[in-house]
CSV table of C-alpha atoms in Angstrom, one decimal:
chain,number,residue,atom,x,y,z
Z,1115,MET,CA,18.4,27.6,-0.8
Z,1116,SER,CA,19.4,23.9,-0.8
Z,1117,THR,CA,18.9,21.4,-3.6
Z,1118,PRO,CA,15.3,20.5,-4.5
Z,1119,LEU,CA,13.5,17.5,-2.9
Z,1120,ARG,CA,12.6,15.2,-5.8
Z,1121,LEU,CA,9.4,13.2,-5.7
Z,1122,GLY,CA,8.5,10.0,-7.7
Z,1123,ILE,CA,4.7,9.5,-7.5
Z,1124,ALA,CA,3.3,6.0,-8.1
Z,1125,GLY,CA,-0.5,6.1,-8.7
Z,1126,LEU,CA,-2.2,8.9,-10.5
Z,1127,GLY,CA,-5.7,8.4,-9.3
Z,1128,THR,CA,-7.7,10.9,-7.2
Z,1129,VAL,CA,-5.0,11.4,-4.5
Z,1130,GLY,CA,-2.0,11.2,-6.9
Z,1131,ILE,CA,-3.4,14.0,-9.1
Z,1132,GLY,CA,-4.3,16.0,-6.1
Z,1133,THR,CA,-0.7,15.8,-4.9
Z,1134,VAL,CA,0.6,16.8,-8.3
Z,1135,LYS,CA,-1.8,19.8,-8.2
Z,1136,ILE,CA,-0.5,21.0,-4.8
Z,1137,VAL,CA,3.1,20.8,-6.0
Z,1138,GLN,CA,2.3,22.7,-9.2
Z,1139,HIS,CA,0.0,25.3,-7.7
Z,1140,HIS,CA,1.8,26.0,-4.4
Z,1141,ALA,CA,5.5,25.7,-5.5
Z,1142,GLY,CA,6.6,29.0,-3.8
Z,1143,LEU,CA,4.6,28.4,-0.6
Z,1144,LEU,CA,6.0,24.9,-0.3
Z,1145,ALA,CA,9.6,26.0,-0.9
Z,1146,ARG,CA,9.3,28.8,1.8
Z,1147,ARG,CA,7.8,26.4,4.3
Z,1148,ALA,CA,10.1,23.5,3.6
Z,1149,GLY,CA,13.2,25.5,3.2
Z,1150,ARG,CA,13.9,24.0,-0.2
Z,1151,GLU,CA,12.1,23.5,-3.5
Z,1152,ILE,CA,9.8,20.4,-3.9
Z,1153,VAL,CA,9.5,19.0,-7.4
Z,1154,VAL,CA,8.0,16.0,-9.1
Z,1155,THR,CA,10.6,14.3,-11.4
Z,1156,ALA,CA,8.9,11.1,-12.4
Z,1157,VAL,CA,5.5,9.3,-12.2
Z,1158,SER,CA,4.0,5.9,-12.8
Z,1159,ALA,CA,0.4,4.6,-13.3
Z,1160,ARG,CA,-1.4,1.8,-15.0
Z,1161,ASN,CA,-2.6,3.8,-18.0
Z,1162,ARG,CA,-0.3,6.4,-19.5
Z,1163,SER,CA,-2.8,7.7,-22.0
Z,1164,LYS,CA,-5.7,8.4,-19.5
Z,1165,ASN,CA,-7.0,12.0,-19.6
Z,1166,ARG,CA,-6.1,13.4,-16.2
Z,1167,ASP,CA,-7.0,16.7,-14.5
Z,1168,ALA,CA,-3.4,17.9,-14.4
Z,1169,ASP,CA,-0.5,18.3,-16.8
Z,1170,ILE,CA,2.1,15.5,-16.2
Z,1171,SER,CA,3.8,15.9,-19.6
Z,1172,GLY,CA,6.9,17.5,-17.9
Z,1173,TYR,CA,7.6,14.4,-15.8
Z,1174,GLU,CA,9.5,11.2,-16.7
Z,1175,TRP,CA,7.2,8.2,-17.1
Z,1176,GLU,CA,7.8,4.7,-15.7
Z,1177,ASP,CA,5.4,1.8,-16.6
Z,1178,ASP,CA,6.8,-0.1,-13.7
Z,1179,PRO,CA,6.5,1.5,-10.2
Z,1180,VAL,CA,9.5,-0.6,-9.0
Z,1181,ALA,CA,11.6,1.1,-11.7
Z,1182,LEU,CA,10.3,4.4,-10.5
Z,1183,ALA,CA,11.2,3.6,-6.9
Z,1184,ARG,CA,14.8,2.8,-8.0
Z,1185,ARG,CA,15.4,6.0,-10.1
Z,1186,ASP,CA,18.4,8.1,-9.1
Z,1187,ASP,CA,16.5,11.3,-9.6
Z,1188,VAL,CA,13.9,10.4,-6.9
Z,1189,ASP,CA,14.5,11.2,-3.3
Z,1190,VAL,CA,11.1,10.4,-1.9
Z,1191,PHE,CA,8.9,7.6,-3.3
Z,1192,VAL,CA,5.2,8.6,-2.9
Z,1193,GLU,CA,3.1,5.4,-3.0
Z,1194,LEU,CA,-0.5,6.1,-3.9
Z,1195,MET,CA,-1.4,2.9,-5.7
Z,1196,GLY,CA,-3.1,1.0,-2.9
Z,1197,GLY,CA,-3.3,-2.7,-2.2
Z,1198,SER,CA,-1.7,-4.7,0.6
Z,1199,ASN,CA,0.7,-6.6,-1.7
Z,1200,GLY,CA,1.6,-6.6,-5.3
Z,1201,PRO,CA,3.2,-3.6,-7.0
Z,1202,ALA,CA,2.7,-1.3,-4.0
Z,1203,LEU,CA,4.6,-3.5,-1.6
Z,1204,ALA,CA,7.3,-4.4,-4.1
Z,1205,ALA,CA,7.9,-0.8,-5.0
Z,1206,THR,CA,8.0,0.4,-1.4
Z,1207,LYS,CA,10.6,-2.3,-0.6
Z,1208,ALA,CA,12.6,-1.2,-3.6
Z,1209,ALA,CA,12.5,2.4,-2.6
Z,1210,ILE,CA,13.8,1.7,0.9
Z,1211,GLU,CA,16.5,-0.6,-0.3
Z,1212,THR,CA,17.8,2.1,-2.7
Z,1213,GLY,CA,17.8,4.8,0.0
Z,1214,LYS,CA,14.5,6.5,-0.6
Z,1215,ASP,CA,12.2,7.9,2.0
Z,1216,VAL,CA,8.5,6.8,1.5
Z,1217,VAL,CA,5.3,8.6,1.8
Z,1218,THR,CA,2.2,6.5,1.5
Z,1219,ALA,CA,-1.6,6.5,1.8
Z,1220,ASN,CA,-1.7,2.7,1.9
Z,1221,LYS,CA,-3.3,1.6,5.2
Z,1222,ALA,CA,-3.8,-2.0,4.0
Z,1223,MET,CA,-0.1,-2.5,3.2
Z,1224,LEU,CA,1.0,-1.0,6.5
Z,1225,ALA,CA,-1.6,-2.8,8.6
Z,1226,ILE,CA,-0.3,-6.1,7.3
Z,1227,HIS,CA,3.4,-5.4,6.6
Z,1228,GLY,CA,4.1,-2.3,8.7
Z,1229,GLN,CA,6.4,-3.9,11.2
Z,1230,LYS,CA,8.7,-5.4,8.6
Z,1231,LEU,CA,8.7,-2.2,6.5
Z,1232,ALA,CA,9.5,-0.1,9.5
Z,1233,LEU,CA,12.4,-2.3,10.5
Z,1234,ALA,CA,13.7,-2.2,6.9
Z,1235,ALA,CA,13.4,1.6,6.7
Z,1236,GLU,CA,15.4,2.0,10.0
Z,1237,GLU,CA,18.0,-0.4,8.8
Z,1238,HIS,CA,18.6,1.7,5.7
Z,1239,GLY,CA,18.3,5.0,7.6
Z,1240,ARG,CA,15.0,5.9,5.9
Z,1241,VAL,CA,11.6,7.0,7.1
Z,1242,ILE,CA,8.0,5.9,6.2
Z,1243,ARG,CA,5.3,8.5,6.7
Z,1244,PHE,CA,1.6,7.7,6.3
Z,1245,GLU,CA,-0.5,10.6,7.5
Z,1246,ALA,CA,-2.7,10.2,4.4
Z,1247,ALA,CA,-3.5,6.5,5.3
Z,1248,VAL,CA,-5.6,7.4,8.3
Z,1249,ALA,CA,-8.6,9.7,8.4
Z,1250,GLY,CA,-7.8,11.7,5.2
Z,1251,GLY,CA,-6.9,15.3,5.9
Z,1252,ILE,CA,-7.1,15.0,9.7
Z,1253,PRO,CA,-3.5,15.2,11.1
Z,1254,VAL,CA,-4.0,12.4,13.6
Z,1255,VAL,CA,-0.7,10.6,13.1
Z,1256,LYS,CA,1.2,13.8,13.8
Z,1257,ALA,CA,-1.0,14.4,16.8
Z,1258,LEU,CA,0.0,11.1,18.3
Z,1259,THR,CA,3.7,11.0,17.2
Z,1260,GLU,CA,4.4,14.7,18.0
Z,1261,GLY,CA,1.7,16.7,19.7
Z,1262,LEU,CA,0.8,14.1,22.3
Z,1263,ALA,CA,4.2,12.4,22.5
Z,1264,GLY,CA,4.5,13.4,26.2
Z,1265,ASN,CA,1.3,11.6,27.1
Z,1266,GLU,CA,0.5,8.1,28.1
Z,1267,ILE,CA,-2.4,7.5,25.7
Z,1268,ARG,CA,-5.5,6.0,27.5
Z,1269,ARG,CA,-7.9,5.5,24.5
Z,1270,VAL,CA,-8.1,6.1,20.8
Z,1271,MET,CA,-11.6,6.2,19.4
Z,1272,GLY,CA,-13.3,7.4,16.3
Z,1273,VAL,CA,-15.4,7.2,13.1
Z,1274,MET,CA,-12.8,6.5,10.5
Z,1275,ASN,CA,-14.8,5.4,7.4
Z,1276,GLY,CA,-16.7,8.2,5.7
Z,1277,THR,CA,-18.7,5.8,3.5
Z,1278,CYS,CA,-20.2,4.0,6.6
Z,1279,ASN,CA,-21.0,7.3,8.3
Z,1280,TYR,CA,-22.6,8.6,5.0
Z,1281,ILE,CA,-24.8,5.4,4.8
Z,1282,LEU,CA,-25.9,5.6,8.5
Z,1283,THR,CA,-26.6,9.3,8.5
Z,1284,ARG,CA,-28.4,9.1,5.1
Z,1285,MET,CA,-30.6,6.2,6.4
Z,1286,GLU,CA,-31.6,8.4,9.3
Z,1287,SER,CA,-32.2,11.7,7.4
Z,1288,ALA,CA,-34.1,10.1,4.5
Z,1289,GLY,CA,-35.7,7.3,6.3
Z,1290,LEU,CA,-34.3,4.8,3.8
Z,1291,PRO,CA,-33.4,1.1,4.4
Z,1292,TYR,CA,-29.8,0.0,4.4
Z,1293,ALA,CA,-29.9,-1.8,1.0
Z,1294,GLU,CA,-31.3,1.2,-0.8
Z,1295,VAL,CA,-28.6,3.6,0.7
Z,1296,PHE,CA,-25.9,1.0,0.0
Z,1297,GLU,CA,-26.8,1.0,-3.7
Z,1298,GLU,CA,-27.0,4.8,-3.7
Z,1299,ALA,CA,-23.5,5.0,-2.2
Z,1300,ARG,CA,-22.3,2.5,-4.9
Z,1301,GLN,CA,-23.8,4.7,-7.7
Z,1302,LEU,CA,-22.1,7.8,-6.3
Z,1303,GLY,CA,-18.7,6.0,-6.3
Z,1304,TYR,CA,-18.3,6.1,-2.5
Z,1305,LEU,CA,-17.7,2.4,-2.1
Z,1306,GLU,CA,-14.4,0.5,-2.7
Z,1307,ALA,CA,-14.3,-2.0,-5.6
Z,1308,ASP,CA,-14.8,-4.6,-2.8
Z,1309,PRO,CA,-17.6,-2.9,-0.8
Z,1310,ASN,CA,-16.9,-5.1,2.2
Z,1311,LEU,CA,-13.7,-3.2,2.8
Z,1312,ASP,CA,-16.0,-0.3,3.7
Z,1313,VAL,CA,-19.3,-1.7,5.2
Z,1314,GLY,CA,-17.5,-4.7,6.7
Z,1315,GLY,CA,-15.3,-2.4,8.8
Z,1316,ILE,CA,-12.1,-3.7,7.3
Z,1317,ASP,CA,-10.8,-0.3,5.9
Z,1318,ALA,CA,-11.5,1.4,9.3
Z,1319,GLY,CA,-10.0,-1.6,11.1
Z,1320,HIS,CA,-6.7,-1.1,9.2
Z,1321,LYS,CA,-6.6,2.5,10.3
Z,1322,LEU,CA,-7.4,1.7,13.9
Z,1323,SER,CA,-4.6,-0.9,14.1
Z,1324,LEU,CA,-2.1,1.7,12.8
Z,1325,LEU,CA,-3.2,4.3,15.4
Z,1326,ALA,CA,-3.1,1.7,18.2
Z,1327,ALA,CA,0.5,0.8,17.3
Z,1328,ILE,CA,1.5,4.5,17.7
Z,1329,ALA,CA,-0.6,5.1,20.8
Z,1330,PHE,CA,0.4,2.0,22.8
Z,1331,GLY,CA,3.9,1.3,21.5
Z,1332,THR,CA,3.0,-2.1,20.0
Z,1333,LYS,CA,3.5,-3.9,16.7
Z,1334,VAL,CA,0.6,-3.4,14.3
Z,1335,ALA,CA,-1.9,-6.2,15.0
Z,1336,PHE,CA,-4.7,-5.9,12.5
Z,1337,ASP,CA,-5.5,-9.6,12.8
Z,1338,ALA,CA,-6.5,-8.9,16.4
Z,1339,VAL,CA,-9.0,-6.2,15.6
Z,1340,GLU,CA,-12.6,-7.4,16.4
Z,1341,LEU,CA,-14.5,-6.5,13.3
Z,1342,GLU,CA,-18.3,-6.1,12.8
Z,1343,GLY,CA,-19.7,-4.1,9.9
Z,1344,ILE,CA,-23.0,-2.1,9.5
Z,1345,GLY,CA,-24.9,-4.6,7.4
Z,1346,ARG,CA,-27.2,-5.7,10.3
Z,1347,ILE,CA,-28.2,-2.1,11.2
Z,1348,SER,CA,-31.8,-1.5,10.2
Z,1349,ILE,CA,-33.7,1.8,9.8
Z,1350,ASP,CA,-35.7,0.7,12.9
Z,1351,ASP,CA,-32.5,0.5,14.9
Z,1352,ILE,CA,-31.6,4.0,13.8
Z,1353,ARG,CA,-35.0,5.5,14.6
Z,1354,ARG,CA,-35.4,3.8,17.9
Z,1355,ALA,CA,-31.9,4.5,19.1
Z,1356,GLY,CA,-32.8,8.2,18.2
Z,1357,ASP,CA,-35.9,7.9,20.4
Z,1358,MET,CA,-33.6,6.9,23.3
Z,1359,GLY,CA,-31.2,9.8,22.7
Z,1360,TYR,CA,-28.5,8.0,20.7
Z,1361,LYS,CA,-27.0,7.8,17.3
Z,1362,ILE,CA,-25.5,4.7,15.7
Z,1363,LYS,CA,-21.9,4.9,14.4
Z,1364,LEU,CA,-19.3,2.5,13.1
Z,1365,LEU,CA,-16.9,3.2,15.9
Z,1366,GLY,CA,-13.3,2.1,16.4
Z,1367,VAL,CA,-12.0,1.9,19.9
Z,1368,ALA,CA,-8.5,0.9,21.0
Z,1369,GLN,CA,-7.3,0.9,24.6
Z,1370,MET,CA,-4.7,-0.9,26.7
Z,1371,THR,CA,-6.1,-2.8,29.7
Z,1372,GLY,CA,-4.8,-5.1,32.3
Z,1373,ARG,CA,-5.7,-8.0,30.1
Z,1374,GLY,CA,-4.0,-6.6,27.0
Z,1375,LEU,CA,-4.7,-4.5,23.9
Z,1376,GLU,CA,-8.4,-4.1,23.0
Z,1377,GLN,CA,-9.1,-3.2,19.4
Z,1378,ARG,CA,-12.6,-3.2,18.1
Z,1379,MET,CA,-14.4,-1.8,15.1
Z,1380,SER,CA,-18.1,-2.2,15.4
Z,1381,PRO,CA,-21.5,-0.4,15.4
Z,1382,CYS,CA,-22.0,1.4,18.7
Z,1383,LEU,CA,-24.5,3.8,20.1
Z,1384,VAL,CA,-23.2,7.2,21.2
Z,1385,PRO,CA,-25.1,10.0,22.9
Z,1386,ALA,CA,-26.8,12.1,20.2
Z,1387,GLU,CA,-25.4,15.4,21.7
Z,1388,SER,CA,-21.8,14.2,21.8
Z,1389,PRO,CA,-19.3,15.3,19.1
Z,1390,LEU,CA,-19.4,11.8,17.6
Z,1391,GLY,CA,-23.2,11.7,17.7
Z,1392,GLN,CA,-23.4,15.0,15.7
Z,1393,LEU,CA,-21.0,13.8,13.0
Z,1394,GLN,CA,-22.7,13.9,9.6
Z,1395,GLY,CA,-22.1,12.6,6.1
Z,1396,GLY,CA,-18.6,11.5,5.0
Z,1397,THR,CA,-16.8,13.4,7.8
Z,1398,ASN,CA,-14.3,11.6,10.1
Z,1399,MET,CA,-13.6,12.2,13.7
Z,1400,VAL,CA,-10.9,10.8,16.0
Z,1401,VAL,CA,-10.9,11.2,19.8
Z,1402,LEU,CA,-7.6,10.9,21.6
Z,1403,GLU,CA,-7.3,10.6,25.4
Z,1404,GLY,CA,-4.0,11.2,27.2
Z,1405,ASP,CA,-3.2,11.2,30.8
Z,1406,SER,CA,-1.9,14.8,30.8
Z,1407,VAL,CA,-3.9,16.4,28.0
Z,1408,GLY,CA,-7.3,14.9,28.6
Z,1409,GLN,CA,-9.5,14.5,25.6
Z,1410,ILE,CA,-8.7,15.8,22.2
Z,1411,VAL,CA,-11.2,15.8,19.3
Z,1412,LEU,CA,-10.1,16.0,15.7
Z,1413,ARG,CA,-12.7,16.3,13.0
Z,1414,GLY,CA,-12.5,16.8,9.3
Z,1415,ALA,CA,-12.7,15.3,5.8
Z,1416,GLY,CA,-11.8,11.7,5.8
Z,1417,ALA,CA,-11.3,11.2,2.1
Z,1418,GLY,CA,-11.2,13.0,-1.2
Z,1419,GLU,CA,-8.6,14.5,-3.5
Z,1420,GLY,CA,-7.8,17.7,-1.6
Z,1421,PRO,CA,-7.9,16.4,2.0
Z,1422,THR,CA,-5.8,13.3,1.3
Z,1423,ALA,CA,-3.3,15.1,-0.9
Z,1424,SER,CA,-3.0,17.7,1.8
Z,1425,ALA,CA,-1.9,14.9,4.2
Z,1426,VAL,CA,0.5,13.5,1.7
Z,1427,MET,CA,2.2,16.9,1.3
Z,1428,SER,CA,2.4,17.4,5.0
Z,1429,ASP,CA,4.6,14.3,5.2
Z,1430,VAL,CA,6.7,15.4,2.2
Z,1431,ILE,CA,7.3,18.8,3.8
Z,1432,GLU,CA,8.3,17.1,7.1
Z,1433,ILE,CA,10.9,15.1,5.2
Z,1434,ALA,CA,12.1,18.2,3.3
Z,1435,ARG,CA,12.6,20.0,6.6
Z,1436,GLY,CA,14.8,17.1,7.7
Z,1437,ALA,CA,12.5,15.6,10.4
Z,1438,ARG,CA,13.2,12.0,11.0
Z,1439,ILE,CA,10.5,10.2,13.1
Z,1440,SER,CA,10.3,6.5,13.4
Z,1441,THR,CA,7.3,5.0,11.5
Z,1442,PHE,CA,5.2,4.3,14.6
Z,1443,GLY,CA,6.7,7.0,16.8
Z,1444,GLN,CA,9.5,4.9,18.3
Z,1445,PRO,CA,12.1,2.5,16.9
Z,1446,ALA,CA,10.4,-0.5,15.4
Z,1447,ALA,CA,12.6,-2.9,17.4
Z,1448,THR,CA,11.2,-1.4,20.6
Z,1449,LEU,CA,7.6,-2.0,19.7
Z,1450,ALA,CA,6.1,-4.7,22.0
Z,1451,ASP,CA,4.3,-7.8,20.9
Z,1452,PRO,CA,0.7,-7.0,21.8
Z,1453,VAL,CA,-1.4,-9.3,23.9
Z,1454,PRO,CA,-4.8,-9.2,22.2
Z,1455,ALA,CA,-7.7,-8.8,24.6
Z,1456,LYS,CA,-11.5,-9.0,24.0
Z,1457,ALA,CA,-13.6,-6.0,25.0
Z,1458,THR,CA,-14.5,-7.0,28.5
Z,1459,ALA,CA,-15.0,-3.6,30.1
Z,1460,PRO,CA,-18.7,-3.4,31.2
Z,1461,ALA,CA,-20.8,-1.0,29.2
Z,1462,PRO,CA,-24.5,-0.3,28.7
Z,1463,HIS,CA,-26.1,-2.1,25.8
Z,1464,TYR,CA,-29.0,-1.4,23.5
Z,1465,LEU,CA,-31.3,-4.5,22.9
Z,1466,ARG,CA,-34.0,-4.7,20.3
Z,1467,MET,CA,-36.3,-7.6,20.0
Z,1468,ALA,CA,-39.8,-8.5,18.8
Z,1469,LEU,CA,-41.9,-10.1,21.6
Z,1470,SER,CA,-45.0,-12.2,21.2
Z,1471,ASP,CA,-48.2,-10.5,22.2
Z,1472,LYS,CA,-48.7,-12.8,25.2
Z,1473,PRO,CA,-49.2,-12.1,28.9
Z,1474,GLY,CA,-46.0,-12.4,30.8
Z,1475,ALA,CA,-43.7,-12.2,27.7
Z,1476,LEU,CA,-41.8,-9.2,29.1
Z,1477,ALA,CA,-41.4,-10.9,32.5
Z,1478,LYS,CA,-39.8,-13.9,30.8
Z,1479,VAL,CA,-37.3,-11.7,29.1
Z,1480,ALA,CA,-36.5,-9.8,32.3
Z,1481,THR,CA,-36.0,-13.0,34.1
Z,1482,VAL,CA,-33.4,-14.2,31.6
Z,1483,LEU,CA,-31.6,-10.9,31.7
Z,1484,GLY,CA,-31.7,-10.9,35.5
Z,1485,GLU,CA,-30.3,-14.4,35.8
Z,1486,GLU,CA,-27.3,-13.3,33.6
Z,1487,GLY,CA,-26.7,-10.3,35.9
Z,1488,ILE,CA,-28.1,-7.8,33.5
Z,1489,SER,CA,-30.2,-5.0,35.0
Z,1490,ILE,CA,-32.6,-2.8,32.9
Z,1491,ASP,CA,-32.1,1.0,32.9
Z,1492,ARG,CA,-34.8,1.9,30.4
Z,1493,MET,CA,-37.3,0.1,28.3
Z,1494,ARG,CA,-39.8,1.1,25.6
Z,1495,GLN,CA,-42.5,-0.9,23.9
Z,1496,TYR,CA,-43.9,0.2,20.5
Z,1497,HIS,CA,-47.4,0.0,19.2
Z,1498,HIS,CA,-47.9,-3.0,16.8
Z,1499,ALA,CA,-50.3,-4.2,14.2
Z,1500,ASP,CA,-49.5,-7.9,14.3
Z,1501,SER,CA,-48.8,-10.7,16.8
Z,1502,THR,CA,-45.4,-9.3,17.9
Z,1503,ALA,CA,-44.4,-6.0,19.6
Z,1504,PRO,CA,-41.1,-4.2,19.1
Z,1505,VAL,CA,-39.4,-3.7,22.5
Z,1506,LEU,CA,-36.2,-1.7,23.2
Z,1507,ILE,CA,-34.2,-2.2,26.3
Z,1508,VAL,CA,-31.2,-0.1,27.5
Z,1509,THR,CA,-29.2,-2.0,30.1
Z,1510,HIS,CA,-27.0,-0.7,32.9
Z,1511,LYS,CA,-23.3,-1.5,32.5
Z,1512,THR,CA,-22.7,-5.2,31.7
Z,1513,THR,CA,-20.3,-7.3,29.9
Z,1514,ARG,CA,-20.7,-8.5,26.3
Z,1515,ASP,CA,-20.3,-12.1,27.5
Z,1516,ALA,CA,-23.4,-11.7,29.7
Z,1517,ILE,CA,-25.3,-10.1,26.8
Z,1518,ASP,CA,-24.3,-13.0,24.5
Z,1519,HIS,CA,-25.3,-15.6,27.1
Z,1520,ALA,CA,-28.7,-13.9,27.5
Z,1521,LEU,CA,-29.3,-13.7,23.7
Z,1522,LYS,CA,-28.6,-17.5,23.4
Z,1523,ARG,CA,-31.2,-18.2,26.0
Z,1524,LEU,CA,-34.0,-15.9,24.8
Z,1525,PRO,CA,-35.3,-18.1,22.0
Z,1526,ALA,CA,-36.0,-20.8,24.6
Z,1527,THR,CA,-38.5,-18.5,26.3
Z,1528,GLY,CA,-40.9,-19.0,23.4
Z,1529,VAL,CA,-41.8,-15.3,23.4
Z,1530,VAL,CA,-39.1,-13.8,21.2
Z,1531,SER,CA,-39.6,-13.7,17.5
Z,1532,GLY,CA,-36.6,-13.4,15.1
Z,1533,GLU,CA,-33.1,-12.6,16.2
Z,1534,PRO,CA,-32.6,-10.0,18.8
Z,1535,VAL,CA,-30.1,-7.2,18.1
Z,1536,ALA,CA,-27.5,-6.0,20.7
Z,1537,ILE,CA,-25.3,-2.9,20.3
Z,1538,ARG,CA,-22.8,-1.5,22.7
Z,1539,ILE,CA,-23.3,2.0,24.0
Z,1540,GLU,CA,-20.0,3.8,24.2
Z,1541,THR,CA,-19.3,6.5,26.7
Z,1542,VAL,CA,-17.8,9.6,25.0
């Protein structure tokens, strides 16, 4: 058997320790599958004395992850620190410059610096693998770069943030308001230190931008992702969408159109009986559509020690086997500059509003919608105890521009109380 593949692991949090455990517990299995032994030679983390759920006493310790990345006894630098800049970026650059391959779970770093890092890796004859950065244990990066490499990808879509899916499904099952479930998620440790990374759609937007680059052969364009979080979704929206046969999900969608690359991460309604509609808790799901293969649905754990460490090790084994795949599935120099495009494809929309209990109120709303070219598919009015009545409308296919124009005009009718809510209904 050939010489061992030597890992230097920077970051010994949940995923880092999970990776150490796999190397320690499955040494023989890994060696048989990779064709060579895989060992950890050195590690780095912020706190050397922290009590960890794995024995790391046999590994060399580096306080500085950049020093770890430059060590001569490290072949693959495993970056599990996180953060778009700072030590993670500095150490990744150092690893590439000194001839190391890189395995990372850092979607923020790649979403912002991915193109430059990919070019640098290719210049030095190295690879960057990041299966663990997108959808935890789901092998979606490999599905796109390998399994579906013979397809023209039509659309990438999915629920890619388990925390948001937990919040939305928990609101529904327990009948609790958003603020209460948000606090519950915080207490359980599900939220990032900056919660807006989760509930604002940023974390999932990072992941979507990486998948879009692979799927459509473009440079990563996170800045062009249309982002809307789940903070405005009420328990009433969830219940009433359910009455109409839908579930609300924070859904990422990327597709190439005649106008350019659409990338959006926003709350959408999906049919309750669809695979996405049935997704519960912290589970992730990615839907890939290719011209030859049709629709592929990948579902699994989107985070956590085991699933994410599993993805890290899949990349390590790929490198150990000698596989050399460009970071985004094709040479970085051939990736096109994307032309960002707003989501202009017509779609049905869900509208919720409170109407004054006056004769002709509904007719005034219907008139505004009709003048904007919006036709009503279904409508439901709920019983009410005060001077306003909750009304739900599901439209036929229409553009978001038409919806936005109508929403701006509705207050002038004098019959709409508060701010109406509009959510796109996605076909899956």
